[in-house]
Amino acid sequence: MATLKTQLKQAVEAAAQQLGASIEAVIQETPAGKSGDYGTPAAFLLAKTLRQNPAAIAAQLAERVALPEGIARAEAAGPYLNFFVDAGTFVRNVVQTRPGFPHQPDKVIIEHTSVNPNKELHVGHVRNVTLGDSMARIFRAAGYSVEVQNYIDDTGRQAAESLFAVRHYGRVWDGVQKYDHFMGEGYVALNADPEKPSFQEGISAMLHRLETGELRGEIEAIVHAHLDTCFRLGARYDLLNWESDVVGSGFLSQAMNILEASPSTSHPAQGKFAGAFVMDVSAFMPGLEEPNVVLMRSDGTAMYAAKDIGYQFWKFGLFEGMKFRVFSTDPDGHEIWTSHPQGEPDTQRRFGHAAEVINVIDTRQEHPQKVVAASLGVAGHPEQERRSIHLNYAFVTFEGQTISGRKGVGAKADDVIDDAIERAAVLFILKEAASERDILSADETNEAARRIGVGALRFAMLKSEPTRTLDFRWEQVLALNGDTAPYVQYAAVRAANILKKAAAEGFSPDGADWSQITELELELAKVVSRFPDVVTTSVRVHSPHVVAQYALDLATAFNGWYNARGDDGKPATNVLQSPAGLREARLALVERLRAAMEETLGLLGIEIPSAM
RNA sequence: GCGCUCGUAGCUCAGUUGGAUAGAGCGUUAGCCUCCGAAGCUAAAGGCCACAGGUUCAAGUCCUGUCGGGCGCACCA
């Protein structure tokens, strides 16, 4: 069913048609203090063709416009045409409608996390994981089928250095410490070692052993440790793709063979690129001093970007042949698959074959990502080039310092999560002791603290635009009041408590008398009705921050309504004390709000605790 | 130098496809629990939307330039 705004848009456009002009009408909420609930500046657009002043046109539109159900009247306010909704009808529609999105035929692959398997995650990775995971949830809500992939760079230098360090220093894992932390310590020590330059041969040997796959088990142990951290953050995955498998499946050479045929690529015989295989990307990246990027080195080895190109081709279903098997099970019981040389062929075309690919990678990788997209264009796949999206986010600094995994500067993700939960737990217990509400069991308390702490962390990572640099500061990121997840969670808990209390007293939403609805409820329902637009916008701009801001709007609206006072200074909206009919209508609205907050936070991977 | 990106209240940030008087939070100040939970609410103070031009009936939003911050410009990943 078309939303009210859509109906209004069509009605205005039809009225404009009657006046002899066709336009694209914009419907917006009227600013506070202006008359009406929704309005349109459509008359401005008609002024030129109709050669009349906008105010006169608005008046004519007001006469001719056919009012959809729920709109009481239309009125010109100067050049604007404003609509007045019938509060009861509007609120009833909002309460009784649960917006859903039609199924989208396009499959979307979202790659995120992709942390080097050589040391533990730090706060910068938390931004990546929460962004990608939330984007996946939002795209699913918008009707797309989504496949979440995590790329394992198992043949990279970082992994080789960590594995070398363990052997070189004779380090022994105690079986207790988180394995990625253990490996990370060796890596940091190695990079602080003044003798490191003399280790090059040993590291190269390790790199070679990685390429043969004989050390895969050690890398898998690190990946398992990484996934544990990501699970704590609420992230979920469908498939792990290993670099060695991408190369082993021949995608690298297939991609290079295709690019070979393009006039954009060449093998310079002399100059600084003599012997290498290069691609001219000047058409895609204007302003580069050097238009050529190296794909294959003169010694025949592949640059990182070249491997990524083969992988991207596979994501779009242009290459086939990787084998897969189950890797592990996530906390919800869903299987996570992995590429593997001994896996089964993907005869069902279960993985890959995407119409759109979103790579969540920080902004420093913008150039290589452009090269990857450009290669699709060079190979004659402009549609896939266009739908190769680099969701780039600015890096995270830690208390003003640049994070360096090599030097070990920056907070570990596991520590941050622990701290966030700890802070929530402390406040939770303090409040429990100070109030008269029921004391929760230890398990329930821990679960509530977990939801609040992780929620606060995720929300802090998501609430502003990804393009903004984010300085991680403890008091700001783990704050439990203000523009935070706990603020929204708290509102949802209060809504749930009203419903619980009403049920205990035998009231239900049945028997609502919508004619008693007031302006206070109308304002609340208007915010709820924005949900579909919010999801659509978030998908369009590829950013969850739109959803996060909306969650705050929902909670603010609810809190404002909840605390509203009449002229006599007494509470104006107490549900249980409301007259029969209005009480039921308010109850239904409170339930709708609660559900909206739960659904909205759910898109951000944030759960609501049973109490706060 | 070139490319990308950001510049909105003391600080951290929203601001939809250009539309009516630019909004939050933190902090500051003053209030609100004898009616569903104060992690909450109400109010005050705080703005040349970096600057200068331009397009438009209309610009925080689009274009050009300038200034300032960040990032990137490897036969690293």
CSV table of N, CA, C and O in Angstrom, one decimal, chain A residues 377-484:
chain,number,residue,atom,x,y,z
A,377,GLY,N,35.7,-2.5,-15.7
A,377,GLY,CA,35.3,-1.7,-16.9
A,377,GLY,C,36.3,-2.0,-18.0
A,377,GLY,O,35.8,-2.2,-19.2
A,378,VAL,N,37.5,-2.1,-17.7
A,378,VAL,CA,38.5,-2.5,-18.7
A,378,VAL,C,38.2,-3.8,-19.4
A,378,VAL,O,38.4,-4.0,-20.6
A,379,ALA,N,37.7,-4.7,-18.6
A,379,ALA,CA,37.4,-6.1,-19.1
A,379,ALA,C,36.0,-6.1,-19.8
A,379,ALA,O,35.6,-7.2,-20.2
A,380,GLY,N,35.4,-5.0,-19.9
A,380,GLY,CA,34.1,-4.9,-20.6
A,380,GLY,C,32.9,-5.2,-19.8
A,380,GLY,O,31.9,-5.7,-20.3
A,381,HIS,N,32.9,-4.9,-18.5
A,381,HIS,CA,31.8,-5.1,-17.6
A,381,HIS,C,31.4,-3.8,-16.9
A,381,HIS,O,31.6,-3.7,-15.7
A,382,PRO,N,30.9,-2.8,-17.7
A,382,PRO,CA,30.6,-1.5,-17.1
A,382,PRO,C,29.6,-1.6,-16.0
A,382,PRO,O,29.7,-0.8,-15.0
A,383,GLU,N,28.6,-2.5,-16.1
A,383,GLU,CA,27.5,-2.6,-15.1
A,383,GLU,C,28.1,-3.0,-13.7
A,383,GLU,O,27.8,-2.4,-12.7
A,384,GLN,N,29.0,-4.0,-13.8
A,384,GLN,CA,29.7,-4.5,-12.6
A,384,GLN,C,30.6,-3.4,-12.0
A,384,GLN,O,30.8,-3.4,-10.8
A,385,GLU,N,31.2,-2.7,-12.9
A,385,GLU,CA,32.1,-1.6,-12.5
A,385,GLU,C,31.3,-0.6,-11.7
A,385,GLU,O,31.7,-0.2,-10.6
A,386,ARG,N,30.2,-0.2,-12.2
A,386,ARG,CA,29.3,0.8,-11.6
A,386,ARG,C,28.8,0.3,-10.2
A,386,ARG,O,28.6,1.0,-9.3
A,387,ARG,N,28.6,-1.0,-10.1
A,387,ARG,CA,28.0,-1.6,-8.9
A,387,ARG,C,29.0,-2.2,-8.0
A,387,ARG,O,28.7,-3.0,-7.1
A,388,SER,N,30.3,-1.8,-8.2
A,388,SER,CA,31.3,-2.1,-7.2
A,388,SER,C,31.5,-0.9,-6.3
A,388,SER,O,32.0,0.1,-6.7
A,389,ILE,N,30.9,-1.1,-5.1
A,389,ILE,CA,30.9,0.0,-4.2
A,389,ILE,C,31.9,-0.1,-3.1
A,389,ILE,O,32.0,-1.1,-2.4
A,390,HIS,N,32.7,0.9,-3.0
A,390,HIS,CA,33.7,1.0,-1.9
A,390,HIS,C,33.1,1.8,-0.8
A,390,HIS,O,33.0,3.0,-0.9
A,391,LEU,N,32.6,1.1,0.3
A,391,LEU,CA,32.1,1.8,1.4
A,391,LEU,C,33.3,2.2,2.2
A,391,LEU,O,33.8,1.5,3.0
A,392,ASN,N,33.7,3.4,1.9
A,392,ASN,CA,35.0,3.8,2.6
A,392,ASN,C,34.7,4.7,3.8
A,392,ASN,O,33.8,5.6,3.8
A,393,TYR,N,35.4,4.4,4.9
A,393,TYR,CA,35.2,5.1,6.1
A,393,TYR,C,36.5,5.7,6.6
A,393,TYR,O,37.6,5.1,6.3
A,394,ALA,N,36.5,6.8,7.2
A,394,ALA,CA,37.7,7.4,7.7
A,394,ALA,C,38.3,6.5,8.8
A,394,ALA,O,37.5,5.9,9.6
A,395,PHE,N,39.5,6.5,9.0
A,395,PHE,CA,40.2,5.7,10.0
A,395,PHE,C,39.8,6.2,11.4
A,395,PHE,O,39.4,7.3,11.6
A,396,VAL,N,40.1,5.4,12.4
A,396,VAL,CA,39.9,5.8,13.7
A,396,VAL,C,41.2,6.1,14.4
A,396,VAL,O,42.2,5.4,14.3
A,397,THR,N,41.2,7.2,15.1
A,397,THR,CA,42.3,7.5,16.0
A,397,THR,C,41.9,7.2,17.4
A,397,THR,O,40.8,7.1,17.8
A,398,PHE,N,42.9,7.0,18.2
A,398,PHE,CA,42.7,6.5,19.6
A,398,PHE,C,43.2,7.6,20.5
A,398,PHE,O,44.4,7.8,20.6
A,399,GLU,N,42.3,8.3,21.2
A,399,GLU,CA,42.6,9.4,22.1
A,399,GLU,C,43.6,10.3,21.4
A,399,GLU,O,44.6,10.7,22.0
A,400,GLY,N,43.3,10.6,20.1
A,400,GLY,CA,44.1,11.6,19.4
A,400,GLY,C,45.4,11.0,18.7
A,400,GLY,O,46.0,11.6,17.9
A,401,GLN,N,45.7,9.7,19.0
A,401,GLN,CA,46.9,9.1,18.4
A,401,GLN,C,46.5,8.2,17.2
A,401,GLN,O,45.5,7.6,17.2
A,402,THR,N,47.4,8.1,16.3
A,402,THR,CA,47.2,7.2,15.1
A,402,THR,C,47.4,5.8,15.6
A,402,THR,O,48.4,5.5,16.3
A,403,ILE,N,46.5,5.0,15.3
A,403,ILE,CA,46.5,3.6,15.7
A,403,ILE,C,47.6,2.8,14.8
A,403,ILE,O,47.6,3.0,13.6
A,404,SER,N,48.4,2.1,15.5
A,404,SER,CA,49.4,1.3,14.7
A,404,SER,C,49.5,-0.1,15.3
A,404,SER,O,49.9,-0.3,16.4
A,405,GLY,N,49.0,-1.0,14.4
A,405,GLY,CA,49.0,-2.4,14.8
A,405,GLY,C,50.5,-2.9,15.0
A,405,GLY,O,50.8,-3.7,15.9
A,406,ARG,N,51.3,-2.4,14.2
A,406,ARG,CA,52.7,-2.8,14.2
A,406,ARG,C,53.4,-2.4,15.5
A,406,ARG,O,54.1,-3.1,16.1
A,407,LYS,N,53.1,-1.1,16.0
A,407,LYS,CA,53.7,-0.7,17.2
A,407,LYS,C,52.9,-1.0,18.4
A,407,LYS,O,53.3,-0.9,19.6
A,408,GLY,N,51.6,-1.5,18.2
A,408,GLY,CA,50.8,-1.8,19.3
A,408,GLY,C,50.1,-0.6,20.0
A,408,GLY,O,49.7,-0.7,21.1
A,409,VAL,N,50.0,0.5,19.2
A,409,VAL,CA,49.3,1.6,19.7
A,409,VAL,C,47.8,1.5,19.5
A,409,VAL,O,47.4,1.3,18.3
A,410,GLY,N,47.0,1.7,20.5
A,410,GLY,CA,45.5,1.7,20.3
A,410,GLY,C,44.9,0.6,21.1
A,410,GLY,O,45.6,-0.4,21.5
A,411,ALA,N,43.6,0.7,21.4
A,411,ALA,CA,43.0,-0.2,22.3
A,411,ALA,C,42.6,-1.5,21.6
A,411,ALA,O,42.1,-1.4,20.4
A,412,LYS,N,42.7,-2.6,22.2
A,412,LYS,CA,42.3,-3.9,21.7
A,412,LYS,C,40.7,-3.9,21.7
A,412,LYS,O,40.1,-3.5,22.7
A,413,ALA,N,40.1,-4.5,20.6
A,413,ALA,CA,38.7,-4.5,20.6
A,413,ALA,C,38.1,-5.3,21.8
A,413,ALA,O,37.1,-4.9,22.4
A,414,ASP,N,38.7,-6.4,22.1
A,414,ASP,CA,38.2,-7.2,23.2
A,414,ASP,C,38.2,-6.4,24.5
A,414,ASP,O,37.3,-6.5,25.3
A,415,ASP,N,39.3,-5.6,24.7
A,415,ASP,CA,39.3,-4.8,26.0
A,415,ASP,C,38.2,-3.8,26.0
A,415,ASP,O,37.6,-3.5,27.0
A,416,VAL,N,38.0,-3.2,24.8
A,416,VAL,CA,37.0,-2.1,24.7
A,416,VAL,C,35.6,-2.7,25.0
A,416,VAL,O,34.8,-2.1,25.7
A,417,ILE,N,35.3,-3.9,24.4
A,417,ILE,CA,34.0,-4.6,24.7
A,417,ILE,C,33.9,-4.9,26.2
A,417,ILE,O,32.8,-4.6,26.8
A,418,ASP,N,34.9,-5.4,26.8
A,418,ASP,CA,34.9,-5.7,28.2
A,418,ASP,C,34.5,-4.5,29.0
A,418,ASP,O,33.7,-4.5,29.9
A,419,ASP,N,35.2,-3.4,28.7
A,419,ASP,CA,35.1,-2.2,29.4
A,419,ASP,C,33.6,-1.6,29.2
A,419,ASP,O,33.0,-1.1,30.2
A,420,ALA,N,33.1,-1.7,28.0
A,420,ALA,CA,31.8,-1.2,27.8
A,420,ALA,C,30.7,-2.0,28.6
A,420,ALA,O,29.8,-1.4,29.2
A,421,ILE,N,30.9,-3.3,28.6
A,421,ILE,CA,30.0,-4.1,29.4
A,421,ILE,C,30.1,-3.8,30.9
A,421,ILE,O,29.1,-3.7,31.6
A,422,GLU,N,31.3,-3.7,31.3
A,422,GLU,CA,31.6,-3.4,32.7
A,422,GLU,C,31.0,-2.1,33.2
A,422,GLU,O,30.3,-2.1,34.2
A,423,ARG,N,31.1,-1.1,32.4
A,423,ARG,CA,30.5,0.2,32.7
A,423,ARG,C,29.0,0.1,32.8
A,423,ARG,O,28.4,0.6,33.7
A,424,ALA,N,28.4,-0.6,31.9
A,424,ALA,CA,27.0,-0.8,31.9
A,424,ALA,C,26.5,-1.6,33.1
A,424,ALA,O,25.5,-1.2,33.7
A,425,ALA,N,27.3,-2.6,33.5
A,425,ALA,CA,26.9,-3.4,34.6
A,425,ALA,C,27.0,-2.6,35.9
A,425,ALA,O,26.1,-2.8,36.8
A,426,VAL,N,28.0,-1.8,36.1
A,426,VAL,CA,28.1,-1.0,37.3
A,426,VAL,C,26.9,-0.1,37.5
A,426,VAL,O,26.3,-0.1,38.5
A,427,LEU,N,26.6,0.6,36.4
A,427,LEU,CA,25.4,1.5,36.5
A,427,LEU,C,24.1,0.7,36.7
A,427,LEU,O,23.3,1.1,37.5
A,428,PHE,N,24.0,-0.4,36.0
A,428,PHE,CA,22.8,-1.2,36.2
A,428,PHE,C,22.6,-1.6,37.6
A,428,PHE,O,21.5,-1.5,38.1
A,429,ILE,N,23.7,-2.1,38.2
A,429,ILE,CA,23.5,-2.6,39.6
A,429,ILE,C,23.2,-1.5,40.6
A,429,ILE,O,22.4,-1.6,41.5
A,430,LEU,N,23.9,-0.3,40.3
A,430,LEU,CA,23.6,0.8,41.2
A,430,LEU,C,22.2,1.3,41.1
A,430,LEU,O,21.5,1.5,42.1
A,431,LYS,N,21.6,1.3,39.9
A,431,LYS,CA,20.3,1.7,39.7
A,431,LYS,C,19.3,0.7,40.3
A,431,LYS,O,18.2,1.1,40.8
A,432,GLU,N,19.6,-0.6,40.1
A,432,GLU,CA,18.8,-1.6,40.7
A,432,GLU,C,18.6,-1.5,42.2
A,432,GLU,O,17.6,-1.6,42.8
A,433,ALA,N,19.8,-1.2,42.8
A,433,ALA,CA,19.8,-1.0,44.3
A,433,ALA,C,19.0,0.2,44.7
A,433,ALA,O,18.4,0.2,45.8
A,434,ALA,N,19.0,1.2,43.9
A,434,ALA,CA,18.4,2.5,44.2
A,434,ALA,C,16.9,2.5,44.0
A,434,ALA,O,16.2,3.4,44.5
A,435,SER,N,16.4,1.6,43.1
A,435,SER,CA,15.0,1.7,42.8
A,435,SER,C,14.2,0.5,43.4
A,435,SER,O,14.8,-0.3,44.1
A,436,GLU,N,12.9,0.5,43.2
A,436,GLU,CA,12.1,-0.5,43.8
A,436,GLU,C,11.8,-1.6,42.8
A,436,GLU,O,11.0,-2.5,43.1
A,437,ARG,N,12.4,-1.6,41.6
A,437,ARG,CA,12.1,-2.6,40.7
A,437,ARG,C,12.6,-4.0,41.1
A,437,ARG,O,13.6,-4.0,41.9
A,438,ASP,N,12.1,-5.0,40.4
A,438,ASP,CA,12.5,-6.3,40.8
A,438,ASP,C,14.0,-6.5,40.6
A,438,ASP,O,14.6,-6.0,39.6
A,439,ILE,N,14.7,-7.2,41.5
A,439,ILE,CA,16.1,-7.6,41.3
A,439,ILE,C,16.2,-8.7,40.4
A,439,ILE,O,15.6,-9.8,40.5
A,440,LEU,N,17.1,-8.5,39.4
A,440,LEU,CA,17.3,-9.6,38.4
A,440,LEU,C,18.3,-10.6,38.8
A,440,LEU,O,19.2,-10.3,39.6
A,441,SER,N,18.3,-11.8,38.3
A,441,SER,CA,19.3,-12.8,38.6
A,441,SER,C,20.6,-12.3,38.0
A,441,SER,O,20.7,-11.4,37.1
A,442,ALA,N,21.7,-13.0,38.4
A,442,ALA,CA,23.0,-12.7,37.9
A,442,ALA,C,23.1,-12.8,36.4
A,442,ALA,O,23.6,-12.0,35.7
A,443,ASP,N,22.5,-13.9,35.9
A,443,ASP,CA,22.5,-14.2,34.4
A,443,ASP,C,21.7,-13.1,33.7
A,443,ASP,O,22.2,-12.6,32.7
A,444,GLU,N,20.6,-12.7,34.2
A,444,GLU,CA,19.8,-11.7,33.6
A,444,GLU,C,20.5,-10.3,33.6
A,444,GLU,O,20.5,-9.6,32.6
A,445,THR,N,21.2,-10.0,34.7
A,445,THR,CA,21.9,-8.8,34.8
A,445,THR,C,23.1,-8.8,33.8
A,445,THR,O,23.3,-7.8,33.1
A,446,ASN,N,23.8,-9.9,33.7
A,446,ASN,CA,24.9,-9.9,32.8
A,446,ASN,C,24.4,-9.7,31.3
A,446,ASN,O,25.1,-9.1,30.5
A,447,GLU,N,23.3,-10.4,31.0
A,447,GLU,CA,22.8,-10.3,29.7
A,447,GLU,C,22.4,-8.8,29.4
A,447,GLU,O,22.6,-8.3,28.3
A,448,ALA,N,21.7,-8.2,30.4
A,448,ALA,CA,21.3,-6.8,30.2
A,448,ALA,C,22.5,-5.9,30.0
A,448,ALA,O,22.6,-5.0,29.1
A,449,ALA,N,23.5,-6.1,30.8
A,449,ALA,CA,24.8,-5.3,30.7
A,449,ALA,C,25.4,-5.5,29.4
A,449,ALA,O,26.0,-4.5,28.8
A,450,ARG,N,25.4,-6.7,28.9
A,450,ARG,CA,26.0,-7.0,27.6
A,450,ARG,C,25.3,-6.2,26.5
A,450,ARG,O,25.9,-5.6,25.7
A,451,ARG,N,24.0,-6.3,26.5
A,451,ARG,CA,23.2,-5.6,25.5
A,451,ARG,C,23.4,-4.1,25.5
A,451,ARG,O,23.5,-3.4,24.5
A,452,ILE,N,23.5,-3.6,26.7
A,452,ILE,CA,23.7,-2.1,26.9
A,452,ILE,C,25.1,-1.7,26.5
A,452,ILE,O,25.3,-0.7,25.7
A,453,GLY,N,26.1,-2.4,27.0
A,453,GLY,CA,27.5,-2.1,26.7
A,453,GLY,C,27.8,-2.2,25.2
A,453,GLY,O,28.4,-1.3,24.6
A,454,VAL,N,27.5,-3.3,24.6
A,454,VAL,CA,27.8,-3.5,23.2
A,454,VAL,C,26.9,-2.6,22.4
A,454,VAL,O,27.4,-2.0,21.4
A,455,GLY,N,25.7,-2.3,22.8
A,455,GLY,CA,24.9,-1.4,22.1
A,455,GLY,C,25.5,0.0,22.1
A,455,GLY,O,25.5,0.7,21.0
A,456,ALA,N,26.0,0.4,23.2
A,456,ALA,CA,26.6,1.8,23.3
A,456,ALA,C,27.8,1.9,22.4
A,456,ALA,O,28.0,2.8,21.6
A,457,LEU,N,28.6,0.8,22.3
A,457,LEU,CA,29.8,0.8,21.5
A,457,LEU,C,29.4,0.8,20.0
A,457,LEU,O,29.9,1.6,19.2
A,458,ARG,N,28.5,-0.1,19.6
A,458,ARG,CA,28.1,-0.1,18.2
A,458,ARG,C,27.5,1.2,17.8
A,458,ARG,O,27.8,1.8,16.7
A,459,PHE,N,26.6,1.8,18.6
A,459,PHE,CA,26.0,3.0,18.3
A,459,PHE,C,27.0,4.1,18.1
A,459,PHE,O,26.9,4.9,17.1
A,460,ALA,N,28.0,4.2,19.0
A,460,ALA,CA,29.0,5.3,18.9
A,460,ALA,C,29.7,5.2,17.6
A,460,ALA,O,30.1,6.2,17.0
A,461,MET,N,29.9,3.9,17.1
A,461,MET,CA,30.6,3.7,15.8
A,461,MET,C,29.8,4.1,14.6
A,461,MET,O,30.3,4.3,13.5
A,462,LEU,N,28.5,4.1,14.8
A,462,LEU,CA,27.6,4.2,13.7
A,462,LEU,C,26.8,5.5,13.5
A,462,LEU,O,26.2,5.8,12.5
A,463,LYS,N,26.8,6.3,14.6
A,463,LYS,CA,25.9,7.4,14.6
A,463,LYS,C,26.2,8.6,13.7
A,463,LYS,O,25.4,9.3,13.3
A,464,SER,N,27.5,8.7,13.3
A,464,SER,CA,27.8,9.7,12.3
A,464,SER,C,28.3,9.1,11.0
A,464,SER,O,28.5,8.0,10.9
A,465,GLU,N,28.5,10.0,10.1
A,465,GLU,CA,28.8,9.6,8.7
A,465,GLU,C,30.2,8.8,8.7
A,465,GLU,O,31.1,9.3,9.4
A,466,PRO,N,30.3,7.8,7.9
A,466,PRO,CA,31.5,7.0,7.8
A,466,PRO,C,32.7,7.9,7.3
A,466,PRO,O,33.8,7.6,7.7
A,467,THR,N,32.4,8.9,6.6
A,467,THR,CA,33.5,9.7,6.0
A,467,THR,C,34.2,10.6,7.1
A,467,THR,O,35.2,11.2,6.8
A,468,ARG,N,33.6,10.6,8.2
A,468,ARG,CA,34.2,11.5,9.3
A,468,ARG,C,35.2,10.7,10.1
A,468,ARG,O,35.0,9.5,10.4
A,469,THR,N,36.3,11.3,10.3
A,469,THR,CA,37.3,10.7,11.1
A,469,THR,C,36.8,10.6,12.5
A,469,THR,O,36.1,11.5,13.0
A,470,LEU,N,37.1,9.5,13.2
A,470,LEU,CA,36.5,9.2,14.5
A,470,LEU,C,37.6,9.1,15.5
A,470,LEU,O,38.5,8.2,15.3
A,471,ASP,N,37.6,9.9,16.5
A,471,ASP,CA,38.6,9.8,17.5
A,471,ASP,C,38.0,9.0,18.7
A,471,ASP,O,37.0,9.5,19.2
A,472,PHE,N,38.5,7.9,18.9
A,472,PHE,CA,38.0,7.0,20.0
A,472,PHE,C,38.4,7.6,21.3
A,472,PHE,O,39.5,7.6,21.7
A,473,ARG,N,37.4,8.1,22.1
A,473,ARG,CA,37.7,8.5,23.5
A,473,ARG,C,36.8,7.7,24.4
A,473,ARG,O,35.5,7.7,24.2
A,474,TRP,N,37.3,7.2,25.4
A,474,TRP,CA,36.5,6.3,26.3
A,474,TRP,C,35.2,6.9,26.8
A,474,TRP,O,34.2,6.3,26.6
A,475,GLU,N,35.3,8.1,27.3
A,475,GLU,CA,34.1,8.7,28.0
A,475,GLU,C,33.0,9.0,26.9
A,475,GLU,O,31.8,8.9,27.2
A,476,GLN,N,33.5,9.3,25.7
A,476,GLN,CA,32.5,9.6,24.7
A,476,GLN,C,31.9,8.4,24.1
A,476,GLN,O,30.6,8.3,23.9
A,477,VAL,N,32.7,7.4,23.7
A,477,VAL,CA,32.2,6.2,23.0
A,477,VAL,C,31.4,5.3,24.0
A,477,VAL,O,30.4,4.7,23.6
A,478,LEU,N,31.8,5.3,25.2
A,478,LEU,CA,31.1,4.4,26.1
A,478,LEU,C,30.1,5.1,27.0
A,478,LEU,O,29.7,4.6,28.1
A,479,ALA,N,29.7,6.3,26.6
A,479,ALA,CA,28.7,7.1,27.4
A,479,ALA,C,27.4,6.3,27.4
A,479,ALA,O,27.0,5.6,26.5
A,480,LEU,N,26.7,6.5,28.5
A,480,LEU,CA,25.4,5.8,28.7
A,480,LEU,C,24.2,6.7,28.7
A,480,LEU,O,23.1,6.3,29.0
A,481,ASN,N,24.4,8.0,28.4
A,481,ASN,CA,23.3,8.9,28.3
A,481,ASN,C,23.5,9.8,27.1
A,481,ASN,O,24.6,9.9,26.6
A,482,GLY,N,22.5,10.6,26.8
A,482,GLY,CA,22.6,11.5,25.7
A,482,GLY,C,22.4,10.8,24.4
A,482,GLY,O,21.5,9.9,24.3
A,483,ASP,N,23.1,11.1,23.3
A,483,ASP,CA,22.9,10.5,22.0
A,483,ASP,C,23.5,9.1,21.9
A,483,ASP,O,24.5,8.9,21.2
A,484,THR,N,22.9,8.2,22.6
A,484,THR,CA,23.5,6.9,22.7
A,484,THR,C,22.4,5.8,22.5
A,484,THR,O,21.2,6.0,22.6
